[in-house]
XYZ file of C-alpha atoms in Angstrom:
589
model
C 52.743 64.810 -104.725
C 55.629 67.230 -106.729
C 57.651 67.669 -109.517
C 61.056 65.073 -108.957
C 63.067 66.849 -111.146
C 61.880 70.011 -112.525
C 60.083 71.666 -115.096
C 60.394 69.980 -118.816
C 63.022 72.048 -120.939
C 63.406 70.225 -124.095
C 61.981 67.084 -125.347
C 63.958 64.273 -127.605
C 62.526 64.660 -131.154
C 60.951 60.706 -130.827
C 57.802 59.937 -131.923
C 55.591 59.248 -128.738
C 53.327 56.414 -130.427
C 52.688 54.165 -133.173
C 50.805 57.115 -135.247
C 53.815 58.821 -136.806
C 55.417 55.114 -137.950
C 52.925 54.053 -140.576
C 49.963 52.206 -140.943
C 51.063 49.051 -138.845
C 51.389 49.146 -135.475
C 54.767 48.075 -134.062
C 54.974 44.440 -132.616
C 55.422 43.462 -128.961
C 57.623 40.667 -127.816
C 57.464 40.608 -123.965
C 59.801 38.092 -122.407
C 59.564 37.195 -118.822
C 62.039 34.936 -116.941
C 60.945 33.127 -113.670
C 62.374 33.887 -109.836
C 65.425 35.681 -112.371
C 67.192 37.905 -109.694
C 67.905 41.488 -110.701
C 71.642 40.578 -109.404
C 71.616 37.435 -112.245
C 72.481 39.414 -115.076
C 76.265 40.770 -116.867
C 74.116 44.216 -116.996
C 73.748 44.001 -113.198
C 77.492 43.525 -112.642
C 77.258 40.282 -112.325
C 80.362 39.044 -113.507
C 80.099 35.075 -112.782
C 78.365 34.476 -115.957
C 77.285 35.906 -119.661
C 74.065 37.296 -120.731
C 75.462 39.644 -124.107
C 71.485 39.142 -125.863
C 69.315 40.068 -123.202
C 72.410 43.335 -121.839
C 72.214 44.193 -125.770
C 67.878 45.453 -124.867
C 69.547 47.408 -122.018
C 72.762 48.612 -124.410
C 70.463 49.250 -127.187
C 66.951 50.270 -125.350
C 66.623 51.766 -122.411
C 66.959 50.524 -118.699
C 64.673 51.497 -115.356
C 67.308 51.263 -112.265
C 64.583 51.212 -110.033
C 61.676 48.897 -111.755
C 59.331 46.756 -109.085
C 57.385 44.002 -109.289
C 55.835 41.341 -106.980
C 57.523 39.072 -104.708
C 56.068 36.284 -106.752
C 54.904 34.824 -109.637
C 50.838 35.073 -110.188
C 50.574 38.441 -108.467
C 53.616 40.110 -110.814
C 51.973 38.596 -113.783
C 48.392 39.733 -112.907
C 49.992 43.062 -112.589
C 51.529 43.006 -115.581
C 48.469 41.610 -117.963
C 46.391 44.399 -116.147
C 47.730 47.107 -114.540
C 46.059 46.732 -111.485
C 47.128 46.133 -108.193
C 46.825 42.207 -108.115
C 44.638 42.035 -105.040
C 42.134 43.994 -106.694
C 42.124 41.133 -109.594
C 41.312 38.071 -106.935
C 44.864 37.097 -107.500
C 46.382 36.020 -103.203
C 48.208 32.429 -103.594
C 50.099 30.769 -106.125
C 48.009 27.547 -105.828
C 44.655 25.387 -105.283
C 42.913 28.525 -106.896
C 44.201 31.821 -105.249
C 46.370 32.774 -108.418
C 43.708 32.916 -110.905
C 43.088 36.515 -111.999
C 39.502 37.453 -112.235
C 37.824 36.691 -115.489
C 36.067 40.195 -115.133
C 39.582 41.868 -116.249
C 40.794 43.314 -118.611
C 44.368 41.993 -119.760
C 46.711 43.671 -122.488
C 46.122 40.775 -124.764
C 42.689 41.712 -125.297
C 43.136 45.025 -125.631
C 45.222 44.551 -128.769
C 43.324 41.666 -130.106
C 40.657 44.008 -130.211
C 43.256 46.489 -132.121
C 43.801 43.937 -135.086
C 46.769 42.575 -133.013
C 47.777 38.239 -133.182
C 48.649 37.010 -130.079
C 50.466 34.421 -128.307
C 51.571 33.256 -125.086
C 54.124 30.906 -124.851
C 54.828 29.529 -121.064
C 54.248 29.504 -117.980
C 50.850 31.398 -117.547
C 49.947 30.581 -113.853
C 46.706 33.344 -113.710
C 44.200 30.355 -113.702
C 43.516 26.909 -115.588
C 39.999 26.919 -116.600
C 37.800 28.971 -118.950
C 37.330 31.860 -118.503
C 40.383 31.829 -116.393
C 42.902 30.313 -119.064
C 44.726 32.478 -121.359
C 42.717 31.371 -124.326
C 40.160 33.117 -123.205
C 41.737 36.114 -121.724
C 42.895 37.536 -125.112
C 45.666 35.073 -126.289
C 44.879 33.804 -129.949
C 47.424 31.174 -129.350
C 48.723 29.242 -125.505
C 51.403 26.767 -125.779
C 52.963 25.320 -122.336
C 51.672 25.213 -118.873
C 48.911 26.722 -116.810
C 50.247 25.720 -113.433
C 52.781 27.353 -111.604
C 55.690 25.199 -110.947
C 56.205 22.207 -113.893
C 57.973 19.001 -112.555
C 60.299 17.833 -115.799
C 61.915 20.644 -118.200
C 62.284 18.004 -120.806
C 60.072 16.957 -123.055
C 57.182 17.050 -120.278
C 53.411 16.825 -120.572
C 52.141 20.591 -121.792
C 48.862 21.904 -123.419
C 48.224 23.575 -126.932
C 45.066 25.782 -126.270
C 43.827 23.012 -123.568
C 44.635 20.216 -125.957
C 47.728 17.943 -123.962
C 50.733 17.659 -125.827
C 54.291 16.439 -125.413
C 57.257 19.069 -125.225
C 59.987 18.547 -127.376
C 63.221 18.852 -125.514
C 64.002 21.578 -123.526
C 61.036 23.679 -122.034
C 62.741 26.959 -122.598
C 63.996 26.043 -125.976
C 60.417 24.545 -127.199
C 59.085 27.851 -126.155
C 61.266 30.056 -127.865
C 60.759 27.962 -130.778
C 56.893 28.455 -130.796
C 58.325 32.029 -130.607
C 60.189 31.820 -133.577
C 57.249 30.090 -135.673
C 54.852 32.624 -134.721
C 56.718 35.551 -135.442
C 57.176 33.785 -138.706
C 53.899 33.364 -139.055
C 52.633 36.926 -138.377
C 55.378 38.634 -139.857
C 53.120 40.861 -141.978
C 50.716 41.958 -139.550
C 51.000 43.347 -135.606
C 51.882 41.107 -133.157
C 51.949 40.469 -129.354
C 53.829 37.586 -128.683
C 54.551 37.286 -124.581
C 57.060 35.133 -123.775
C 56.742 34.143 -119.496
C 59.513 31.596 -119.489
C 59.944 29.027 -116.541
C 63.153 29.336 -115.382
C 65.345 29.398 -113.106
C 62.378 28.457 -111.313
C 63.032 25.154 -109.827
C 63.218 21.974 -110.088
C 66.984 23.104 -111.502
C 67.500 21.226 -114.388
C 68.784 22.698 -117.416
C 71.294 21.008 -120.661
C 74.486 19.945 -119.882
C 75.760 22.146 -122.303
C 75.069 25.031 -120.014
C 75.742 23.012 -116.731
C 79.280 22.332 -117.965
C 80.099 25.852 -117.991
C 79.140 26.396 -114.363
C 79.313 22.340 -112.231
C 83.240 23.187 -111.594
C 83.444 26.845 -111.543
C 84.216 29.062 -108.535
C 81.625 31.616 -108.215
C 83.110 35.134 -107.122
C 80.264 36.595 -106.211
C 77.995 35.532 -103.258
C 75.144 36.445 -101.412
C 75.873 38.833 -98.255
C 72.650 37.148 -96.798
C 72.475 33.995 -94.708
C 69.893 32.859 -92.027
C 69.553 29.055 -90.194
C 66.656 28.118 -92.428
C 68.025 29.222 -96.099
C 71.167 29.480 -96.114
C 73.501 29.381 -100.065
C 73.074 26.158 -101.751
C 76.182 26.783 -104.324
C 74.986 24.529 -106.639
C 71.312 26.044 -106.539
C 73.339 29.312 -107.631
C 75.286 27.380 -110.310
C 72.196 25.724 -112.097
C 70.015 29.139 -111.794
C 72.844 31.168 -113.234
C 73.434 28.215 -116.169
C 69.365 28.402 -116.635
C 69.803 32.062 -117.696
C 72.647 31.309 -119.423
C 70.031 29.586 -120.916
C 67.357 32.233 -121.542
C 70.387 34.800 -122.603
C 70.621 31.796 -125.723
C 67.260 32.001 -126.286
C 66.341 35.931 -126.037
C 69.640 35.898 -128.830
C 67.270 33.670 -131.212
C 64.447 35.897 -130.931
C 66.447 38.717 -131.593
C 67.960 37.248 -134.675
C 64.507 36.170 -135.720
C 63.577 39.781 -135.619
C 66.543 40.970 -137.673
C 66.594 38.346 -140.122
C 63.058 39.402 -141.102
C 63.724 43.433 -141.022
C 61.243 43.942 -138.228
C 63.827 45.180 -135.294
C 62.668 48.542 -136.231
C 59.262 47.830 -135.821
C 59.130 45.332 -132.645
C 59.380 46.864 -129.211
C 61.005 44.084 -127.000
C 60.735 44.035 -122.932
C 62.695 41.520 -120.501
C 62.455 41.450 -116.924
C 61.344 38.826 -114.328
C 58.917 38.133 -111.870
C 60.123 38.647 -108.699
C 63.841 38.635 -106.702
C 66.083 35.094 -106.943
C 64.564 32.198 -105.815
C 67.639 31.799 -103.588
C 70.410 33.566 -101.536
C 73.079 34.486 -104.336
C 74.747 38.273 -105.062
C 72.028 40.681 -105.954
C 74.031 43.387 -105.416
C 74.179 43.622 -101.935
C 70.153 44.394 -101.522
C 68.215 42.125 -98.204
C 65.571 39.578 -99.088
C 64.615 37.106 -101.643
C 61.617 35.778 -103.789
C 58.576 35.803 -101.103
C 60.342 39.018 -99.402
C 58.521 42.034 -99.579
C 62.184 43.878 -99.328
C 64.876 45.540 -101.942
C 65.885 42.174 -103.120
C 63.009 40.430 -103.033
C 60.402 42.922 -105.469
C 63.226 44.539 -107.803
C 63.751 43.576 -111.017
C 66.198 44.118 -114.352
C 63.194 46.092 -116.932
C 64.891 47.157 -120.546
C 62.896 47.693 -123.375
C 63.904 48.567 -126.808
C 62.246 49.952 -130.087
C 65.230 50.631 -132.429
C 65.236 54.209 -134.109
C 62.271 55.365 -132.591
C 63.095 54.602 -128.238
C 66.911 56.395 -127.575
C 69.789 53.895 -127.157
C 71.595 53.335 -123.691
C 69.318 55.498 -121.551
C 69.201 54.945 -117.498
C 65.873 55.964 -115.836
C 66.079 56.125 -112.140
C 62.451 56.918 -111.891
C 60.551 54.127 -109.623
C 58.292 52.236 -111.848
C 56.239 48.646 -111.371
C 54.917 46.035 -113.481
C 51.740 48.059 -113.152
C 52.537 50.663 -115.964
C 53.585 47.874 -118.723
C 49.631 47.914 -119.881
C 49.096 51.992 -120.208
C 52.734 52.323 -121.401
C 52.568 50.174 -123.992
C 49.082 51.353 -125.349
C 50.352 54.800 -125.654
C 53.337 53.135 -127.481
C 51.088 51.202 -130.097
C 48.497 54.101 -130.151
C 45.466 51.917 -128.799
C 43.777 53.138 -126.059
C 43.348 51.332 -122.852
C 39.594 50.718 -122.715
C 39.314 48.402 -119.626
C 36.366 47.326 -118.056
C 37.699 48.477 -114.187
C 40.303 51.504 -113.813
C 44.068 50.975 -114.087
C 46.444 51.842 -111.305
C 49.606 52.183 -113.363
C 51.185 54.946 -115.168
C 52.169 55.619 -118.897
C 56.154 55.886 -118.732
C 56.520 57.044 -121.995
C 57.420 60.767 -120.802
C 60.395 59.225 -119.102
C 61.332 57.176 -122.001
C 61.175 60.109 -124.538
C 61.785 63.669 -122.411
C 65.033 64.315 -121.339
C 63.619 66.704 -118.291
C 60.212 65.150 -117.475
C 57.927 66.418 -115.398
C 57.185 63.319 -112.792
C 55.673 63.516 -109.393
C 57.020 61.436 -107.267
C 54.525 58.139 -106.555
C 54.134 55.206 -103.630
C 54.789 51.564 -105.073
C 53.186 48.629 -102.840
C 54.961 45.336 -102.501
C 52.872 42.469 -100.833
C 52.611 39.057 -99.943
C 51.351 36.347 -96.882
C 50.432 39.393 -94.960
C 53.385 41.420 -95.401
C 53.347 44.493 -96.859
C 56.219 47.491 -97.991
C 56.246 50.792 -99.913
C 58.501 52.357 -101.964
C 58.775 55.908 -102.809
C 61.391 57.466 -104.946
C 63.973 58.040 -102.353
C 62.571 55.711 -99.163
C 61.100 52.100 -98.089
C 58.829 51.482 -95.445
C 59.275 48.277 -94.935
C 56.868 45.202 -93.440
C 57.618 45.872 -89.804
C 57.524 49.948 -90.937
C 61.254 50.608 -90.514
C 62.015 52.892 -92.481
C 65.114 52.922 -94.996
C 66.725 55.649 -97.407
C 67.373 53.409 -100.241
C 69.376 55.605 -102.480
C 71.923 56.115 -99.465
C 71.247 52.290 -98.345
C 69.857 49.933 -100.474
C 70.647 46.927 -98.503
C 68.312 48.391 -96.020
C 70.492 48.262 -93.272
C 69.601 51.325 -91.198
C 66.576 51.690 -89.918
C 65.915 56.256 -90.294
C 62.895 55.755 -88.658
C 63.625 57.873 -85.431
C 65.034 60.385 -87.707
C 61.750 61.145 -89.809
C 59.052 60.069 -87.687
C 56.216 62.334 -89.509
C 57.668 61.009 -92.752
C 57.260 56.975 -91.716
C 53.822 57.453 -90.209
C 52.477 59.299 -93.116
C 54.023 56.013 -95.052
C 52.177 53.885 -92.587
C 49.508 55.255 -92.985
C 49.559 55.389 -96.915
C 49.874 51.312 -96.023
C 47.169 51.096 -94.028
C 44.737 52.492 -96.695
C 46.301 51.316 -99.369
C 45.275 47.766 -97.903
C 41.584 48.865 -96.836
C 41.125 50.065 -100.443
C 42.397 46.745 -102.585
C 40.960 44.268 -99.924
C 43.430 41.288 -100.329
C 41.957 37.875 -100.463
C 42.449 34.667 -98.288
C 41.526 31.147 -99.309
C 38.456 31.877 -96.844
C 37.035 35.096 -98.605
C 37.235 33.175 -101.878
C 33.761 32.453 -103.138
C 35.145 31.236 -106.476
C 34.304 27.777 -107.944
C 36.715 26.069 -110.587
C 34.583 26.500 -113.525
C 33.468 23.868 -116.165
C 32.026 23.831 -119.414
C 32.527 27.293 -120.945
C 30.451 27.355 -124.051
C 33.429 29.000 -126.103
C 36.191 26.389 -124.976
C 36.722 22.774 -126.055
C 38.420 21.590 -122.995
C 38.934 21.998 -119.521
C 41.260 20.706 -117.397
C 41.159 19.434 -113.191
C 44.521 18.487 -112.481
C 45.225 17.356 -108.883
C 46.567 20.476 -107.593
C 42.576 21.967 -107.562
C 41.269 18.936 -106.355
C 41.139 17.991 -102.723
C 41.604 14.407 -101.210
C 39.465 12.107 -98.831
C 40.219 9.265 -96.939
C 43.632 8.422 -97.110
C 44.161 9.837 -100.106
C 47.308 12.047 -100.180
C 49.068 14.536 -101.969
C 52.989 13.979 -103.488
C 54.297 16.576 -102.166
C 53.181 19.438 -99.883
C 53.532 22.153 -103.097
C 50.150 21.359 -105.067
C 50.969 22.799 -108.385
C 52.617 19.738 -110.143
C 51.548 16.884 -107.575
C 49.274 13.788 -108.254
C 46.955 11.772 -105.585
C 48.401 8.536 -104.058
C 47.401 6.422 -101.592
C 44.437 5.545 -102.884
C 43.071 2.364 -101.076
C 39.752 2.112 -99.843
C 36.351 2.976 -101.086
C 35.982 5.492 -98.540
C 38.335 7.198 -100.122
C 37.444 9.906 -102.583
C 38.626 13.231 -104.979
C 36.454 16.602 -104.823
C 36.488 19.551 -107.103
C 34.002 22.258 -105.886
C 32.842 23.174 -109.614
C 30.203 25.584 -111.382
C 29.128 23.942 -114.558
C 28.638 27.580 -116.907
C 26.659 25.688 -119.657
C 24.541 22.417 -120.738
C 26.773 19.947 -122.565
C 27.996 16.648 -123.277
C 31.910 15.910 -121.839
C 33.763 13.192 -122.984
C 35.988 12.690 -119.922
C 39.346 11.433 -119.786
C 41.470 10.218 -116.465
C 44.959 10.534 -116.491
C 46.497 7.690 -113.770
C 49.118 4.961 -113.258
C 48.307 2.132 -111.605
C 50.282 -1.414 -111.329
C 49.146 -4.772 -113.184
C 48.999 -6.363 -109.887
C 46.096 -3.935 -108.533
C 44.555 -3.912 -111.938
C 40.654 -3.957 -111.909
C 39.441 -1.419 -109.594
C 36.422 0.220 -110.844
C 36.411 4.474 -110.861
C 33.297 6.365 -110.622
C 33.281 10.296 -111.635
C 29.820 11.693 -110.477
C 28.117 15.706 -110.579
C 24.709 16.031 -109.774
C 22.991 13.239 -111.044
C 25.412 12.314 -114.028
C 27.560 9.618 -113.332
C 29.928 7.319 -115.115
C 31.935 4.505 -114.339
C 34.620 2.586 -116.256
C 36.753 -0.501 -114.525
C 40.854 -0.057 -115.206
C 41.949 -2.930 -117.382
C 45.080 -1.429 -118.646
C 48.029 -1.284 -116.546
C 50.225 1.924 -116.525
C 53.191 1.579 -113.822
C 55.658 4.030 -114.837
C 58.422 5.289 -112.716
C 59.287 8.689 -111.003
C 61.324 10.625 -112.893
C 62.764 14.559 -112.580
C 65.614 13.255 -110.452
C 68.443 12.089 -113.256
C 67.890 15.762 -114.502
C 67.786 17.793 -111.206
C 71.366 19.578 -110.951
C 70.050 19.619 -107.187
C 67.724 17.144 -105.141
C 64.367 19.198 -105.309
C 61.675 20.504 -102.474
C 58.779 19.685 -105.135
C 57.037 17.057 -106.144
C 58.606 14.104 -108.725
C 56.471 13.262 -111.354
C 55.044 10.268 -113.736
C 54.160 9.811 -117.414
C 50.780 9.452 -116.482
C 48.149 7.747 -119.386
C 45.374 8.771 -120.067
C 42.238 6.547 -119.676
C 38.369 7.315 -121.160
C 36.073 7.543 -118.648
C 33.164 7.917 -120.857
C 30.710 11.282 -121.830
C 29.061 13.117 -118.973
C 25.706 15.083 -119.687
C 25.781 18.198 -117.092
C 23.687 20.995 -116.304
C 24.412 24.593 -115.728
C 24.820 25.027 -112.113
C 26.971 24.383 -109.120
C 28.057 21.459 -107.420
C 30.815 18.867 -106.351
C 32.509 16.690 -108.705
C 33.452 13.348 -107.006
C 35.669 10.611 -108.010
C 35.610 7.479 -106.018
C 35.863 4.229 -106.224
C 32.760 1.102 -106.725
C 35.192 -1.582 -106.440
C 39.245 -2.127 -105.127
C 40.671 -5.169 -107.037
C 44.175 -4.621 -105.103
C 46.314 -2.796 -102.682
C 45.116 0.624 -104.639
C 43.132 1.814 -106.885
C 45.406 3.978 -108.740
C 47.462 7.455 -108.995
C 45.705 10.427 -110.219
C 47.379 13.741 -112.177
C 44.592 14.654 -113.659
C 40.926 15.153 -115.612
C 40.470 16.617 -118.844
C 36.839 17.496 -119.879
C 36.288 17.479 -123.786
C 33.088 19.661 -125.213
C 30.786 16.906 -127.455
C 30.123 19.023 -130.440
């Protein structure tokens, strides 16, 4: 390790924390867009659409050039809740399980809950479904939207209010903001966290025609300088994601106004970046790879935060820096220590943000996913087949140095190889980890299909889990599994959610654990159609979905302990029995 730059000369005359600011502790809005490419912004250059709100944090805050997070969505967002290296968290899929973030953490919620702090989460949480896993219970007051990872309808779709299901009112993106908006309202007196993980442009692409209009006949200018046989530029994909942050620019301008219309600008720090690189091949300013990529473009990310009057305006870090050091930096901000139950691997960036000669030594940044693995240090990436590339002289990665400075790639190899003996990543066949049921702190809990897995000829939707439903359900071999651990004695009233036609009404379902059983005959039918398509801007890889019903089951009296939740079938009256989205669980007080 050594000093990038120098020794410190002269410091900015900024107050380092919260202490020097008054008794209350500045707010925190943290807004995070979904498979947003660092190329998809007017800040980045991009000059094939507008995004004045969220360029004004940059214009008016300050701006990391060379900010890193995750090549997708649950491991960036464990990251950032923690500050830990998400394999160290349990975090290794984005489905069926492997994204939930170990209850045992630590997040930045709680920390400032614990600080007098209210706080929300608005969104797209994807860290884990059920209690102790669900964001109610890791530190956020408040959880409005989605605990999955990828949602099949952005309008007016099925969502949860703190496990309770709700309807969405109109657009997903919009709804959320405007839980935003209330809550900032509401809290406008005392310290607030309110994290905003938006779902877009994560697919399906749908998004108001209002923004659509602006982009369906327009000639993009700037294009990807990547193509391979299996992904090549879908133009329209690139029209619809660039509209859906169109989209989020609209949005980040509401909270903003929110913020000034009360007078608490000065006192809110606000942070927008995304999760990981564009969830397809469009400009991203010339860097190689993609969301799932482990390269340039797939792991870096826009990162501006403000704090007017007390942060200094228009500042450019080049620093390297990773979703990591959001937790520490932002304690030191607010002046509440990070007391976490396991150590933190990022780094407080507030002597960057405030020094204008900091002392910094340099620092390796790890980028992983399905095996493959990179590192970043200030000046160089080893990359997942350790070629080695000098990314301040080539970001696009195009020349492999590694003949050049062969001690200096296998001292990174070998900073790669330890790194990955020392987090352990996990598979789906190291995961000991049972969906967990009954937590004696939280009303409901939910077993949608995606944790679930079929018998028989049962089948999924679609081959992506996180919004898909069972079909195919025919025969009373047939069955549905959840591998649960029941964490407390209760009574569950249980509901099914299902759609079934009139002609196959009749079949009776049977939902057993242990020794409790009930059983309930369908006598309603519930025969809606698919729907998703009239709003995809482009025909979709993930599963369509229903508006699925919900039917009572009746109340189930388990015991604390482990076991397998089955639901079958006593009795087909038709073709099928029914489809199935989903089982909510509902605490008997």
């Amino acid at each position: 390790m050594f000093c990038l730059i120098g020794c410190q000369e002269k410091k900015e005359e900024t107050p380092k924390n919260a202490d020097s600011r008054g008794e209350k502790k500045p707010n925190i809005v943290l807004i995070l867009a979904d498979d947003q490419g660092w190329g998809d912004l007017g800040s980045s250059g991009n000059t094939d659409l507008k995004t004045p709100n969220i360029d004004a944090i940059a214009k008016y805050g300050i701006s990391f050039d060379n900010f890193y997070v995750q090549p997708v969505c649950s491991p960036t967002r464990a990251e950032l809740l923690t500050g830990r290296h998400f394999p160290r968290t349990g975090v290794y899929s984005t489905s069926a399980g492997g994204e939930r973030m170990d209850y045992e953490e630590t997040t930045l919620a709680e920390i400032l809950n614990k600080a007098g702090y209210q706080t929300a989460a608005y969104g797209k949480w994807h860290n884990g479904t059920q209690p102790p896993y669900h964001p109610n219970s890791q530190g956020f007051q408040d959880f409005y939207g989605f605990a999955s990872g990828h949602w099949g309808n952005y309008f007016s779709p099925m969502l949860e209010h703190n496990g309770q299901p709700v309807e969405g009112n109109g657009f997903l993106v919009d709804d959320l903001t405007e839980h935003g908006l209330k809550f900032i309202e509401k809290n406008q007196d005392n310290p607030f966290f309110l994290y905003l993980p938006f779902n877009t442009p994560h697919s399906p692409m749908q998004v108001p025609d209002e923004y659509w209009d602006r982009f369906k006949d327009k000639d993009l200018t700037l294009i990807s300088n990547e193509k391979d046989a299996k992904d090549t530029e879908n133009i329209n994909v690139n029209k619809a994601a660039l509209a859906m942050v169109e989209n989020i620019d609209y949005n980040v301008g509401r909270i903003m106004a929110k913020l000034r219309k009360l007078y608490l600008e000065d006192d809110t720090i606000v942070i927008y970046l995304s999760d990981n690189g564009p969830n397809s091949f469009r400009w991203n300013g010339g860097m190689r790879g993609k969301k799932g990529d482990t390269d340039e473009g797939g792991v870096r990310t826009p990162f501006y935060i403000q704090w007017k009057n007390s942060l200094p305006e228009g500042k450019t870090i080049p620093q390297i820096a990773s979703a990591l050091d959001i937790l520490p930096t932002l304690s030191k901000l607010v002046g509440v220590p990070p007391i976490t139950a396991k150590p933190i691997d990022g780094k407080d960036l507030t002597p960057l943000l405030f020094d204008k000669n900091p002392e910094w030594e340099d620092r390796l940044i790890y980028n992983h996913w399905n095996g493959r693995t990179s590192l970043r240090t200030q000046k160089y990436r080893l990359d997942a087949e350790d070629q080695l590339y000098d990314i301040q002289k080539d970001r696009g990665q195009k020349t492999d140095i590694s003949a050049r400075y062969p001690q200096l790639r296998d001292s990174l190899v070998k900073a790669k190889t330890d790194w990955l003996s020392e987090v352990k990543p996990q598979t789906a066949e190291t995961d000991t980890r049972l969906f967990t049921l009954g937590h004696p702190s939280y009303l409901y809990t939910w077993f949608p299909a995606r944790d679930g897995i079929p018998h028989g000829a049962i089948e999924r939707s679609n081959q992506y889990p996180n919004d898909s439903f069972f079909t195919n359900w025919s025969s009373a071999n047939d069955s549905i599994t959840w591998d649960v651990e029941v964490l407390a004695n209760g009574h569950f009233d249980v509901e099914l959610y299902y759609t079934v036609t009139e002609e196959n009404l009749g079949s009776i379902v049977e939902l057993s654990l242990g020794n409790s059983k009930i059983a309930k005959k369908i006598t309603e039918s519930n025969n809606p159609p698919l729907e998703g398509m009239e709003n995809d801007r482009v025909p979709r890889k993930e599963s369509y979905v229903k508006d699925f019903k919900p039917m009572d089951l009746g109340t189930m009296v388990l015991k604390k302990g482990k076991g397998t939740l089955t639901l079958k079938t006593l009795k087909v009256a038709g073709r099928e029995v029914a489809d199935v989205r989903l089982l909510v669980f509902r605490k008997v007080e």
